[in-house]
PDB file of C-alpha atoms in Angstrom:
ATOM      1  CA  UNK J 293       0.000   0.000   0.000  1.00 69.00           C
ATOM      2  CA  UNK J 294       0.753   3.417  -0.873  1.00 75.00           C
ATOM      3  CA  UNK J 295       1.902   5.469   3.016  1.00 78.00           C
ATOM      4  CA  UNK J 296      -0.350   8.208   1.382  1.00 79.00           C
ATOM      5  CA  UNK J 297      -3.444   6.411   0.580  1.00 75.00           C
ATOM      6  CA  UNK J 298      -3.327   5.726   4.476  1.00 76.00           C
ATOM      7  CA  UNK J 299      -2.874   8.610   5.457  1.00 81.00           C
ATOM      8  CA  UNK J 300       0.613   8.221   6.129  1.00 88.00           C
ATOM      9  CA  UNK J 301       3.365  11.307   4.991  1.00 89.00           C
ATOM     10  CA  UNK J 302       6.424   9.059   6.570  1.00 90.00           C
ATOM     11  CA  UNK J 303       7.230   5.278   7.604  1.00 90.00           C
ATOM     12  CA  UNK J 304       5.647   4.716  11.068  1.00 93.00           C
ATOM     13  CA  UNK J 305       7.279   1.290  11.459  1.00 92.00           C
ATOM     14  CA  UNK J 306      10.988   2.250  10.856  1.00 88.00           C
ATOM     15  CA  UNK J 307      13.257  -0.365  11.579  1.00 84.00           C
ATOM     16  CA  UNK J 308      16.551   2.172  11.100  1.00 83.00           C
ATOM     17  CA  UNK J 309      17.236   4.761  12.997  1.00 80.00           C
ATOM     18  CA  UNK J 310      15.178   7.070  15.158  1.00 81.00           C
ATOM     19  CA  UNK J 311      11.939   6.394  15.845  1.00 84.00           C
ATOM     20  CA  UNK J 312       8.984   8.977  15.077  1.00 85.00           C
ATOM     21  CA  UNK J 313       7.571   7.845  17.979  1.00 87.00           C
ATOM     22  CA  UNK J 314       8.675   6.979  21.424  1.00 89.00           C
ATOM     23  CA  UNK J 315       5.476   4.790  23.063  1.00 92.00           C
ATOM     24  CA  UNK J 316       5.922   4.286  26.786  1.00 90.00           C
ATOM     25  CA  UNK J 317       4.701   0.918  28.088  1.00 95.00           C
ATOM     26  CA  UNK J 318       4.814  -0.665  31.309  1.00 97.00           C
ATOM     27  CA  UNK J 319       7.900  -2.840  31.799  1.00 97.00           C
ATOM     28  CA  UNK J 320      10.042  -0.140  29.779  1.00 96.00           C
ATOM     29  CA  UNK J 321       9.056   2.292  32.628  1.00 96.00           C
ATOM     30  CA  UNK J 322       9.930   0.155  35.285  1.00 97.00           C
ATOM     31  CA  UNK J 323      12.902  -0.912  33.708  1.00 97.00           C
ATOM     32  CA  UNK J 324      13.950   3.349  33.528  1.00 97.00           C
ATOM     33  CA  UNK J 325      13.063   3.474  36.709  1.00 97.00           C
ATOM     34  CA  UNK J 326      15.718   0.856  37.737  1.00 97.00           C
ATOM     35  CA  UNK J 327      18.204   2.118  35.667  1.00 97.00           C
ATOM     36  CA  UNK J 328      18.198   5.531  37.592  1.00 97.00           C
ATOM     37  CA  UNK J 329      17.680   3.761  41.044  1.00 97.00           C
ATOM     38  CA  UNK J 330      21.160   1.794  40.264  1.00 96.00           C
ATOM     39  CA  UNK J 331      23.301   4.750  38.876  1.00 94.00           C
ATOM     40  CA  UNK J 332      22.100   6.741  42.227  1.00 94.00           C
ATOM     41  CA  UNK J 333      23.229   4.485  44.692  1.00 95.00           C
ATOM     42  CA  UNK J 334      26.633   3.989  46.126  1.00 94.00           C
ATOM     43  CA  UNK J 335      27.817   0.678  44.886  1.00 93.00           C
ATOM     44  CA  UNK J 336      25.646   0.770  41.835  1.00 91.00           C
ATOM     45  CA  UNK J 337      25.110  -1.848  39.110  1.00 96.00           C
ATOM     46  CA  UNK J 338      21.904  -3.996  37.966  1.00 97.00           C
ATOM     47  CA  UNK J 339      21.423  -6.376  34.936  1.00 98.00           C
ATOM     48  CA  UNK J 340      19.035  -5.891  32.157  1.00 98.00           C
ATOM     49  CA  UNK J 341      17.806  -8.354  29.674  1.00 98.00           C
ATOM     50  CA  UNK J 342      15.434  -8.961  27.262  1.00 97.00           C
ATOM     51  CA  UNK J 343      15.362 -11.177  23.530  1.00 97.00           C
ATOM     52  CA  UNK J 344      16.362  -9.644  20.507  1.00 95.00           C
ATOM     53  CA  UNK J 345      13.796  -7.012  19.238  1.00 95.00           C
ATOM     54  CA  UNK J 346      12.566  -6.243  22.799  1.00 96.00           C
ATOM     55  CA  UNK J 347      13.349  -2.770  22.425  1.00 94.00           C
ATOM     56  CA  UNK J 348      16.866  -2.878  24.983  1.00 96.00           C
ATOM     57  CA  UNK J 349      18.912  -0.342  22.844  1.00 94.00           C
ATOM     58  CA  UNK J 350      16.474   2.441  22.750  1.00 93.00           C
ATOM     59  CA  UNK J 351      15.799   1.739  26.235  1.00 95.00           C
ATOM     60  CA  UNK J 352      19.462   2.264  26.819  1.00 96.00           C
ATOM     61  CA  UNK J 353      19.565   5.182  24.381  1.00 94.00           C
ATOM     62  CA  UNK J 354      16.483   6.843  26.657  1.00 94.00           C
ATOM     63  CA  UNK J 355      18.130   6.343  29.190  1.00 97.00           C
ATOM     64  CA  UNK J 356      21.592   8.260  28.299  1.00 97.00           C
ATOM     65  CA  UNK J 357      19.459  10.978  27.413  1.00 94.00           C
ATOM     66  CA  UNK J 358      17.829  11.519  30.447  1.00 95.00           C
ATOM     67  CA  UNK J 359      21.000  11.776  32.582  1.00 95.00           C
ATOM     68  CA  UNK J 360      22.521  14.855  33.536  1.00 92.00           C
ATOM     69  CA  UNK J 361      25.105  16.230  30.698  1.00 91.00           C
ATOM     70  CA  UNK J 362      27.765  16.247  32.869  1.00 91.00           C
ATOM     71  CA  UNK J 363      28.080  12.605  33.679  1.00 94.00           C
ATOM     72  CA  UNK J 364      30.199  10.580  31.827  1.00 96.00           C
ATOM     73  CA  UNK J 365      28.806   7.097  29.644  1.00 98.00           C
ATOM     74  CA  UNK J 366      30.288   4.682  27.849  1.00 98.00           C
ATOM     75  CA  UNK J 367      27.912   2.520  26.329  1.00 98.00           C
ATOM     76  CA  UNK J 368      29.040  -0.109  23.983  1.00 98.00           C
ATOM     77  CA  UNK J 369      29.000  -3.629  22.008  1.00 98.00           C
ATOM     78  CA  UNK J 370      30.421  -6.193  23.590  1.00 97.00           C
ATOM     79  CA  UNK J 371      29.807  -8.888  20.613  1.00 97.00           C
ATOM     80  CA  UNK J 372      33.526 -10.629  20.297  1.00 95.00           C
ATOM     81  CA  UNK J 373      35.477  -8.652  22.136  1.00 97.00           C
ATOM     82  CA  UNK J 374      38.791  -9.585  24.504  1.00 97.00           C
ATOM     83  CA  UNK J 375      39.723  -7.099  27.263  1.00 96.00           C
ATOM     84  CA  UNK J 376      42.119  -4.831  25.448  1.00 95.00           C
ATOM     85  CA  UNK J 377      39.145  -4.084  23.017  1.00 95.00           C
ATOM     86  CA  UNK J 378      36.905  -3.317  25.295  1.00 97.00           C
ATOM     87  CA  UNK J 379      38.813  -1.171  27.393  1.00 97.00           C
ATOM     88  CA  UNK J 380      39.810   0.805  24.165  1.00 96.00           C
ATOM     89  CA  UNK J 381      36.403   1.089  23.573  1.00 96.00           C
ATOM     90  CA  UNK J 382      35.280   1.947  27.099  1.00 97.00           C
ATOM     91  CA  UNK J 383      38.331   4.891  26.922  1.00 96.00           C
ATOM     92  CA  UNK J 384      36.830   5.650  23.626  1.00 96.00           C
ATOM     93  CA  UNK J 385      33.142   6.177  25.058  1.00 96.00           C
ATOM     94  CA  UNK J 386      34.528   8.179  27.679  1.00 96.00           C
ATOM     95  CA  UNK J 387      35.692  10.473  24.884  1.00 95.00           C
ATOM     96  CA  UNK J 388      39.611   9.281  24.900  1.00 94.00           C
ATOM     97  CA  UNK J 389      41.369   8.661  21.691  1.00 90.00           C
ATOM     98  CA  UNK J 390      44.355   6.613  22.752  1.00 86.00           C
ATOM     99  CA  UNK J 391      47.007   3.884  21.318  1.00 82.00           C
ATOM    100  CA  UNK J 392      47.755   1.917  23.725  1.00 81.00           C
ATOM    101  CA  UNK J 393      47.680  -1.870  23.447  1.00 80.00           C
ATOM    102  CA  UNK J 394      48.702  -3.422  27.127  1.00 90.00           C
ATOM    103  CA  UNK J 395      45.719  -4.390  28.913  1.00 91.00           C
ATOM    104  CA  UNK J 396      47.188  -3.447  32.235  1.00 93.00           C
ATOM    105  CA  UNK J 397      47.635   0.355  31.157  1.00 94.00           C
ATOM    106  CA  UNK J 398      44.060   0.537  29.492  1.00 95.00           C
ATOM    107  CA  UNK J 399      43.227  -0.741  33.136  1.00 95.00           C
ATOM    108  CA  UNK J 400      45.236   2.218  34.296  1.00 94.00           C
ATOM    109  CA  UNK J 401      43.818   4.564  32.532  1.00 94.00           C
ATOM    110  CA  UNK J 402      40.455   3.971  32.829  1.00 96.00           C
ATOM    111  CA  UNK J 403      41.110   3.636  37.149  1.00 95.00           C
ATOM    112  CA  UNK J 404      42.514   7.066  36.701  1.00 95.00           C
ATOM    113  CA  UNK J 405      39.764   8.248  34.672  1.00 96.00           C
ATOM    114  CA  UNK J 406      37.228   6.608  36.756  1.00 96.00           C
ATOM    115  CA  UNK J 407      38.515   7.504  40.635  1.00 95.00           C
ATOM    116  CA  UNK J 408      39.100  10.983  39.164  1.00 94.00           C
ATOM    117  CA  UNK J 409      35.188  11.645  38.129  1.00 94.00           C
ATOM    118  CA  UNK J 410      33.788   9.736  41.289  1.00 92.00           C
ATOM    119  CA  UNK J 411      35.901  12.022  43.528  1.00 90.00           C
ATOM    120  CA  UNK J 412      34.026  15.248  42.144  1.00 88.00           C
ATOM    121  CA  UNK J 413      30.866  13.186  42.969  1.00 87.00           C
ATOM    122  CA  UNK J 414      29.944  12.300  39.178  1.00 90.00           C
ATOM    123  CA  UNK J 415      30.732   8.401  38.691  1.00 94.00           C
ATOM    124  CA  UNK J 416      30.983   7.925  35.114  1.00 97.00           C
ATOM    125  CA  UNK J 417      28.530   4.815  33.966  1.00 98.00           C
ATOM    126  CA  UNK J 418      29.588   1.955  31.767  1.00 98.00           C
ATOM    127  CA  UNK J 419      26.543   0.072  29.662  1.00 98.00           C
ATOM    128  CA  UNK J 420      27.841  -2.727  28.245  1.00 98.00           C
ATOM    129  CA  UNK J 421      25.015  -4.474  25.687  1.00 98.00           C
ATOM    130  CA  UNK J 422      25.418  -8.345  24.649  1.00 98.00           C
ATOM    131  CA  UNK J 423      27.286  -8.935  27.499  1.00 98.00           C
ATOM    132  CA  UNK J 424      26.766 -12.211  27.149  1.00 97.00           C
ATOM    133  CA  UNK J 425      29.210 -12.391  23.953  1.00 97.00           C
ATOM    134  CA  UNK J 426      32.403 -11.139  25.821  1.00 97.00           C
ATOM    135  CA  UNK J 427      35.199 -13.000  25.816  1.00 97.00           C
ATOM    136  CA  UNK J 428      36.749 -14.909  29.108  1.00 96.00           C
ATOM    137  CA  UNK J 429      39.220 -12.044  29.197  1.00 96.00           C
ATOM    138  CA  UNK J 430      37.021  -9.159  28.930  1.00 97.00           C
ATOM    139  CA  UNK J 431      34.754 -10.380  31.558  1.00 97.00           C
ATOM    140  CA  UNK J 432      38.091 -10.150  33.894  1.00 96.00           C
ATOM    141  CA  UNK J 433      38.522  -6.900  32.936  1.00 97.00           C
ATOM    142  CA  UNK J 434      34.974  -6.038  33.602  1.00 97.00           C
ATOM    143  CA  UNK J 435      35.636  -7.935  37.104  1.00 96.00           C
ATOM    144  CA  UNK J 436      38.322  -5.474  37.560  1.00 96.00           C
ATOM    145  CA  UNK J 437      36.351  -2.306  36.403  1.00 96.00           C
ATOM    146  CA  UNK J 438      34.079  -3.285  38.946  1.00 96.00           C
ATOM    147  CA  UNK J 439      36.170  -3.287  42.098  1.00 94.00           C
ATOM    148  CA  UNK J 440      37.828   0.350  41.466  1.00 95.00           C
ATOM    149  CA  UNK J 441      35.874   2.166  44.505  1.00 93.00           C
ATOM    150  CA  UNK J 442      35.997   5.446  46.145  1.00 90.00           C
ATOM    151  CA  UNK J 443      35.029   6.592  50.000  1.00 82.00           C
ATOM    152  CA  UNK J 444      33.030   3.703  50.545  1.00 76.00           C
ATOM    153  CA  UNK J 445      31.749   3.607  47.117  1.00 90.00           C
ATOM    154  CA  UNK J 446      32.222   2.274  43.469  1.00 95.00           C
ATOM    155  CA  UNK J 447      33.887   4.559  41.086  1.00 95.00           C
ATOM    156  CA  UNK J 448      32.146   3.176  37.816  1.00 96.00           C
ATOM    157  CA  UNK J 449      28.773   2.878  37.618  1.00 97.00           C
ATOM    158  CA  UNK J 450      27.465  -0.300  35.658  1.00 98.00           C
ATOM    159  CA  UNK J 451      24.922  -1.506  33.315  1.00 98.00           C
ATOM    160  CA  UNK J 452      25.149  -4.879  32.114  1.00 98.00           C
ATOM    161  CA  UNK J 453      22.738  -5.787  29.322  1.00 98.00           C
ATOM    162  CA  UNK J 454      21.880  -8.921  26.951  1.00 97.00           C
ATOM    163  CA  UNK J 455      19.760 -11.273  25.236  1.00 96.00           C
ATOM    164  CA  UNK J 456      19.500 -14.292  27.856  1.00 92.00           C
ATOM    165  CA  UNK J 457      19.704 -14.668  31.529  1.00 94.00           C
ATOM    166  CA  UNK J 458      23.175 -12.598  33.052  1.00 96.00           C
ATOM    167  CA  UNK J 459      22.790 -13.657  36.177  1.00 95.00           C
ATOM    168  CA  UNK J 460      24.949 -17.299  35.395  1.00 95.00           C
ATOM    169  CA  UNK J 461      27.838 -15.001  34.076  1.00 95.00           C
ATOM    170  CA  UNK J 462      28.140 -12.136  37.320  1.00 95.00           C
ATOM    171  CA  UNK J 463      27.419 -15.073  39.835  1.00 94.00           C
ATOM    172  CA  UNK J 464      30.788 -17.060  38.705  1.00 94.00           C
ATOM    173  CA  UNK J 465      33.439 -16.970  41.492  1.00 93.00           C
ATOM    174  CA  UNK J 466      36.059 -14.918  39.712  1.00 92.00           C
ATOM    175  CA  UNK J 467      33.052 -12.277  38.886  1.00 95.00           C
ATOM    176  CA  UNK J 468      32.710 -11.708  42.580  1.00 93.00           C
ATOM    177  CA  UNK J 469      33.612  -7.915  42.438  1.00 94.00           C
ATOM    178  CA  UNK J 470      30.871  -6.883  40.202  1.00 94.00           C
ATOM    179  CA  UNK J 471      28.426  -9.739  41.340  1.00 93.00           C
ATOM    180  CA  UNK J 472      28.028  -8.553  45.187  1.00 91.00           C
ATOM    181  CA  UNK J 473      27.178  -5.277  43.795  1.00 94.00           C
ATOM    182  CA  UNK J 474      24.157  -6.176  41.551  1.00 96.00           C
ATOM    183  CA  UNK J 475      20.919  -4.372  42.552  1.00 96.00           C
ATOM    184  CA  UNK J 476      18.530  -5.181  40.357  1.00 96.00           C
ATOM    185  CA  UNK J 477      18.481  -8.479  37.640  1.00 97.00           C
ATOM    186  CA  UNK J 478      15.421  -6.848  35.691  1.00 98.00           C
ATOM    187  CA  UNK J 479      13.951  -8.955  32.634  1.00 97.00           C
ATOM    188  CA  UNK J 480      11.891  -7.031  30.184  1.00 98.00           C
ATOM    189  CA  UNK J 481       8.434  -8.009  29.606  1.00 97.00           C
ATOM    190  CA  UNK J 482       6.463  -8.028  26.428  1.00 98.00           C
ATOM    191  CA  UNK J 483       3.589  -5.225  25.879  1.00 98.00           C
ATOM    192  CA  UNK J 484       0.003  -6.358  27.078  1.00 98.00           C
ATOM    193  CA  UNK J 485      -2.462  -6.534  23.980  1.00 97.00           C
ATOM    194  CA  UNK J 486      -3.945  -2.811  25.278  1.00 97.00           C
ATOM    195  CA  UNK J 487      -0.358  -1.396  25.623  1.00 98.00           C
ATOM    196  CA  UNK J 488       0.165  -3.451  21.890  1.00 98.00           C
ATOM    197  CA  UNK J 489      -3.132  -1.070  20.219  1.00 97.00           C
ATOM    198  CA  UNK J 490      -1.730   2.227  21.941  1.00 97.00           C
ATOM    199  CA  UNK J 491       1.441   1.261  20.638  1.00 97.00           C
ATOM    200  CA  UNK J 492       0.542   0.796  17.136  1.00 97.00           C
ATOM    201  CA  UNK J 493      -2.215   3.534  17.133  1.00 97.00           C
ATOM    202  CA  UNK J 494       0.299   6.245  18.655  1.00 96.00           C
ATOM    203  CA  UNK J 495       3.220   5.287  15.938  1.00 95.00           C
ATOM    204  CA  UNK J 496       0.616   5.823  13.136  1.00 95.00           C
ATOM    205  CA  UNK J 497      -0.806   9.296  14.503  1.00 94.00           C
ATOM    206  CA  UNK J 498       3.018  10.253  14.305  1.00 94.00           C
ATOM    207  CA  UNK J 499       3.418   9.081  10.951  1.00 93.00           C
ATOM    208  CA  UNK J 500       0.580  11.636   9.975  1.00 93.00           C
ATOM    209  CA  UNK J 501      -2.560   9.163  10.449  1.00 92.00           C
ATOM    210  CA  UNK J 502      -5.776  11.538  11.080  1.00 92.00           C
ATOM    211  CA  UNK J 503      -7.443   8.336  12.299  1.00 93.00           C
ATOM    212  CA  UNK J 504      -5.195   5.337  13.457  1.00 95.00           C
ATOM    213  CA  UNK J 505      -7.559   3.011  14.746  1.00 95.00           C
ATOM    214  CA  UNK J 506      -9.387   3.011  10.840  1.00 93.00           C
ATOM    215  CA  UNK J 507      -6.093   1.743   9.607  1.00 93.00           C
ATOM    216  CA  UNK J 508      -5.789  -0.715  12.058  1.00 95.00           C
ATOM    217  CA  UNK J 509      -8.900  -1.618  13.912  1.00 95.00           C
ATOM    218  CA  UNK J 510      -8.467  -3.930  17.391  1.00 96.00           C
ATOM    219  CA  UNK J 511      -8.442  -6.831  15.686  1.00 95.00           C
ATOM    220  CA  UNK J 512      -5.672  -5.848  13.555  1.00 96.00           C
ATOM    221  CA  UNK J 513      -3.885  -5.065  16.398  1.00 97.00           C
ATOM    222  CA  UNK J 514      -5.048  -7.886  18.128  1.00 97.00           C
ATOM    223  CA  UNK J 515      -3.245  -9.818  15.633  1.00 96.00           C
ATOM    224  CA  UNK J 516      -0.442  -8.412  14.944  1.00 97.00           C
ATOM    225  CA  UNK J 517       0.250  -8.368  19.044  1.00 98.00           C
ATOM    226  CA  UNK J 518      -0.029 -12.184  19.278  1.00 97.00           C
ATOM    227  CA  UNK J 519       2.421 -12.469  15.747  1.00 96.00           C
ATOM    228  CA  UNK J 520       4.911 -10.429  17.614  1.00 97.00           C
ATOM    229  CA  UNK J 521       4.689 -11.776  21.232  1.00 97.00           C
ATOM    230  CA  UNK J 522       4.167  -8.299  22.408  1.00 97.00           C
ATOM    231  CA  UNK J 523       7.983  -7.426  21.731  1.00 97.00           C
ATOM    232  CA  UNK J 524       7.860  -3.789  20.177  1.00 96.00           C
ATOM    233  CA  UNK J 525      11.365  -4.694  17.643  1.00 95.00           C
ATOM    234  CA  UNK J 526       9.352  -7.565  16.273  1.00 97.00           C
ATOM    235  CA  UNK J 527       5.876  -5.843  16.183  1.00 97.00           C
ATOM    236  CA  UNK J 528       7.298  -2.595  14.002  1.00 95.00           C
ATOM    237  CA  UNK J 529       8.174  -5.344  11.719  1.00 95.00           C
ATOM    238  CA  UNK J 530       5.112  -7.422  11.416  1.00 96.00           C
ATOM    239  CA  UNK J 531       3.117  -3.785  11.381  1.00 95.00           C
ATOM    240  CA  UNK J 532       5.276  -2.943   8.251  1.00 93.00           C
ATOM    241  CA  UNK J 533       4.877  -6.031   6.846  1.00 93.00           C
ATOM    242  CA  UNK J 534       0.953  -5.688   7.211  1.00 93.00           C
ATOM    243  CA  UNK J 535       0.691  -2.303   5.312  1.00 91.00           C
ATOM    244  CA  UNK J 536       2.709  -3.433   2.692  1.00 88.00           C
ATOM    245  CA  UNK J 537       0.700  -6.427   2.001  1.00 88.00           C
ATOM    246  CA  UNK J 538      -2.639  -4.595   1.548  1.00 87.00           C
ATOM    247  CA  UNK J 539      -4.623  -2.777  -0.412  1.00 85.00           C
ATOM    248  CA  UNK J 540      -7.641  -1.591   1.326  1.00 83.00           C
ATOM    249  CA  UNK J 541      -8.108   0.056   4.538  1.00 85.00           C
ATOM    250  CA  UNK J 542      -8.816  -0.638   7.016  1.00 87.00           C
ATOM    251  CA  UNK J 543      -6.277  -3.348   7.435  1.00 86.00           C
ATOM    252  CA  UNK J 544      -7.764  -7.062   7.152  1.00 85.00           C
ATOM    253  CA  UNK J 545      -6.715  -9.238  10.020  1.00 73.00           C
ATOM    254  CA  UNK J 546      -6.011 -12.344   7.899  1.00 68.00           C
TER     255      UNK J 546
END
């Protein structure tokens, strides 16, 4: 279907990119909520997972926008990488462009860096997403990372997310730095079938729809909610999918 024949003067199912719409639902909420509880306590750091699609790296990116300018985040992609690459890239998120290539000094550094910012009472925060894909010698690193502290408290703020269950990882024996200090092991839930409509509806009012629920009635939504499990990634998908595939409006359900 033609976006303008809808109604529609842009893509309201992006899967690049920005958004046009942020939708709030309830387990993203919470899962701000406990973001902000962990980076404001002493010893903060919490887990956060969720399946692929379930909306974690807007979450994350939220999140980094809501926090005061002057605190420092490194948020970054830890898919494959050993402990001198992530500490490179942690320096890097931190805004350091550096050659070094001796794990030890990128420890260094980042100590420095880190006991430096927590002493002016601004911990910088680390996010690390697909934690779960680190390498043996990253996760020491991390372990290390974790135990730098300051009066009484931790000098790095951290944020571990990924796809399936942390908890395994942070709970090993030689993880025991960063494992005492978890606060929160929060799992994202899918949307409900009513947060599912006011998602859709909401993304197609944005998109330039006069009358969202005439493109896609409830039991368009309906449908489309139990295709996608309720996980927004997959749902923008399956929504796309469904305008493309039609020509009339409102939207069939089969």
């Amino acid at each position: 279907m033609d976006l303008r024949s809808a109604g529609l003067s842009e893509q309201p199912f992006p899967t690049h990119g920005a958004p046009l719409a942020v939708v709030d639902y309830r387990s993203q909420q919470e899962a701000l909520e406990v973001l902000h509880e962990t980076i404001a306590h002493p010893v903060g750091a919490c887990l956060l997972q969720g399946p692929d699609l379930s909306g974690k790296s807007l979450l994350v990116r939220r999140f980094i926008q809501s926090l005061d300018p002057d605190v420092a985040v490194a948020a970054i992609n830890g898919k494959g990488l050993n402990a001198t690459k992530m500490l490179l890239a942690v320096l890097h998120g931190f805004g350091f462009d550096i050659d070094l290539n001796s794990s030890n000094e990128l420890l260094g550094f980042v100590r420095v860096f880190a006991l430096q910012q927590a002493a002016s009472n601004s911990p910088p925060v680390l996010i690390i997403e697909r934690t779960q894909d680190l390498h043996p010698s990253a996760l020491r690193a991390l372990s290390e990372l974790a135990g730098f502290r300051v009066r009484g408290g931790s000098a790095l703020k951290i944020v571990l997310v990924g796809d399936q269950p942390l908890a395994p990882i942070v709970n090993a024996p030689s993880m025991e730095s960063i494992g005492g200090r978890i606060l929160h092991d929060f799992h994202l839930r899918p949307m409900t079938r009513d947060e599912t409509r006011a998602y859709l509806h909401e993304k197609l009012h944005a998109a330039g729809a006069d009358y969202p629920a005439y493109v896609f009635p409830e039991p368009i939504c309906d449908t489309l909610h139990d295709a996608s499990g309720g996980w927004p990634g997959v749902l923008d998908r399956v929504a796309l999918l469904a305008l493309a595939r039609t020509d009339t409006l409102p939207v069939p359900s089969e």
